[in-house]
Amino acid sequence: MASAAPAATVRTLAPPLEQLRHLALELRSLLPPVRVGEAQETTEEFNREMFWRRLSEAAVKVSREATTLTTVFSRLPLPSPQETQRFCEQVCAAIKAIIAVYYSLPKDQGITLRKLVRGATLDVVDGMAQLVEVLFVTPAQSPENSDLISCNSVWVACQQVPRIPRDNKAAALLMLTKCVDFVKDAHEEMERAVEECDPYCGLVNDTHHEEDDVLGFPSNQDLYWSEADQELIIPCLALVRASKACLKKIRILVAENGKKDQVAQLDDIVDISDEISPSVDDLALSIYPPMCHPTVRINSAKLVSVLKKALEITKASHVTPQPEDSWIPLLINAVDHCMNRIKELTQSELE
């Protein structure tokens, strides 16, 4: 009778693939709390070097467990239920360990830095969940299994962890560089569309038939810019160029004058700068035909509002040691000039 209890325990273990399915669900359940989780309250002084060492070690551990799990579940025979349980527990422990390290990063180290660490942690957890899903869905030793595993992102995510910026200033510079690149891409796309003068060239036949109107197909006038449209595009492009110049100048100021201990001001600069790219995208999308002039005016006004706010926050921060610096009023004047021109060209449609 003494051996009956362990035997019963063995019989209750789920089959290996079923255990993997439950592990994937458990890993997925860890993602939402990380997205909204706050830093752990502690009275201990934050040790930056220890934090980054622990985070890198946790990422290495996750990568190692991912490799082990892949090795044993990519061949036959599959591990026993008992072995599978041990593998799943080790994976879960490794994932919870890297999440715990992220939670130990205090807010006073900078919100921008915390966002980057959180993003990297989410990528690791999501990558591991994807790997486990591949392993229980795709049969072992199949070509599909090998292809999916080779493309899995968990190892890439783990390799990115040591490359995260180590302080809030470096994190801010990384985010500002991304903002500049996004706006630069949008500006180049707008310029290409203007040069081609027909962004939908080749998508429809130039021949127009009356039955097209009945069926609801767009007519040619919906696919090309009118003279008024082309005139309006000019100040819109200038406004996007001003947005790019604004972000570049802010990035330079942060690089040259930003202080690592001024985390709140750096966070504010990044937050408002991060709003510029979506506003540029909205304006860029609204210039494509058929162009709605009131929409272009509204999107232009939104972008101008964000740009001015970004300039005001930057001017009032420590990264601008001389607030009277001439480039800020010059850029504000350029932005105002663009907006005034856009208002002139759209006024008739509003009336």
Coordinates of N, CA, C and O in Angstrom, one line a residue, residues 236 239 278-287 292-306 339 342:
C236 N 2.2 71.7 -46.5 CA 2.1 70.4 -45.7 C 3.5 69.8 -45.7 O 4.0 69.3 -44.6
L239 N 5.7 71.7 -43.4 CA 5.4 71.4 -42.0 C 6.1 70.1 -41.5 O 6.6 70.0 -40.4
P278 N 3.1 60.1 -35.0 CA 1.7 59.8 -35.3 C 1.0 60.9 -36.0 O 0.2 60.8 -36.9
S279 N 1.3 62.2 -35.5 CA 0.6 63.3 -36.1 C 1.1 63.6 -37.5 O 0.3 64.0 -38.4
V280 N 2.4 63.3 -37.7 CA 2.9 63.4 -39.1 C 2.3 62.4 -40.0 O 1.9 62.7 -41.2
D281 N 2.1 61.2 -39.5 CA 1.5 60.1 -40.3 C 0.0 60.5 -40.7 O -0.4 60.3 -41.8
D282 N -0.7 61.1 -39.7 CA -2.1 61.5 -40.0 C -2.1 62.5 -41.1 O -3.0 62.4 -42.0
L283 N -1.2 63.5 -41.0 CA -1.2 64.5 -42.1 C -0.8 63.9 -43.4 O -1.4 64.2 -44.4
A284 N 0.2 63.0 -43.4 CA 0.7 62.4 -44.6 C -0.4 61.6 -45.3 O -0.6 61.7 -46.5
L285 N -1.2 60.9 -44.5 CA -2.3 60.1 -45.1 C -3.4 60.9 -45.7 O -4.0 60.6 -46.7
S286 N -3.6 62.1 -45.1 CA -4.7 62.9 -45.5 C -4.4 63.7 -46.8 O -5.3 64.3 -47.4
I287 N -3.2 63.7 -47.3 CA -2.9 64.4 -48.5 C -3.1 63.5 -49.8 O -3.1 64.0 -50.9
C292 N -9.3 65.7 -48.8 CA -10.3 66.5 -48.1 C -9.6 67.6 -47.4 O -8.9 67.4 -46.4
H293 N -9.8 68.8 -48.0 CA -9.1 70.0 -47.5 C -9.3 70.3 -46.0 O -8.4 70.6 -45.2
P294 N -10.6 70.2 -45.5 CA -10.8 70.4 -44.1 C -10.0 69.4 -43.2 O -9.5 69.8 -42.1
T295 N -10.0 68.1 -43.6 CA -9.2 67.1 -42.9 C -7.7 67.4 -42.8 O -7.1 67.3 -41.8
V296 N -7.2 67.9 -44.0 CA -5.8 68.3 -44.0 C -5.5 69.5 -43.0 O -4.5 69.5 -42.3
R297 N -6.5 70.4 -43.0 CA -6.3 71.5 -42.1 C -6.3 71.1 -40.6 O -5.5 71.5 -39.8
I298 N -7.3 70.2 -40.3 CA -7.4 69.7 -38.9 C -6.1 69.0 -38.5 O -5.6 69.2 -37.4
N299 N -5.6 68.1 -39.4 CA -4.4 67.3 -39.1 C -3.2 68.2 -39.0 O -2.3 67.9 -38.2
S300 N -3.2 69.2 -39.8 CA -2.0 70.2 -39.7 C -2.0 70.9 -38.4 O -1.0 71.1 -37.8
A301 N -3.2 71.3 -38.0 CA -3.4 72.1 -36.7 C -2.9 71.2 -35.5 O -2.3 71.6 -34.6
K302 N -3.3 69.9 -35.6 CA -2.9 69.0 -34.5 C -1.4 68.8 -34.5 O -0.8 68.8 -33.4
L303 N -0.8 68.7 -35.6 CA 0.7 68.6 -35.7 C 1.4 69.8 -35.2 O 2.3 69.8 -34.4
V304 N 0.9 71.0 -35.5 CA 1.4 72.3 -35.1 C 1.3 72.4 -33.6 O 2.3 72.8 -32.9
S305 N 0.2 71.9 -33.0 CA 0.0 72.0 -31.6 C 1.0 71.1 -30.8 O 1.6 71.5 -29.8
V306 N 1.3 69.9 -31.4 CA 2.2 69.0 -30.8 C 3.7 69.5 -30.9 O 4.4 69.5 -29.9
M339 N 1.3 76.9 -41.2 CA -0.1 76.7 -40.8 C -1.0 77.9 -41.4 O -2.1 77.6 -41.8
I342 N -1.7 77.1 -44.9 CA -2.7 76.0 -45.0 C -4.1 76.5 -44.8 O -5.1 76.1 -45.4

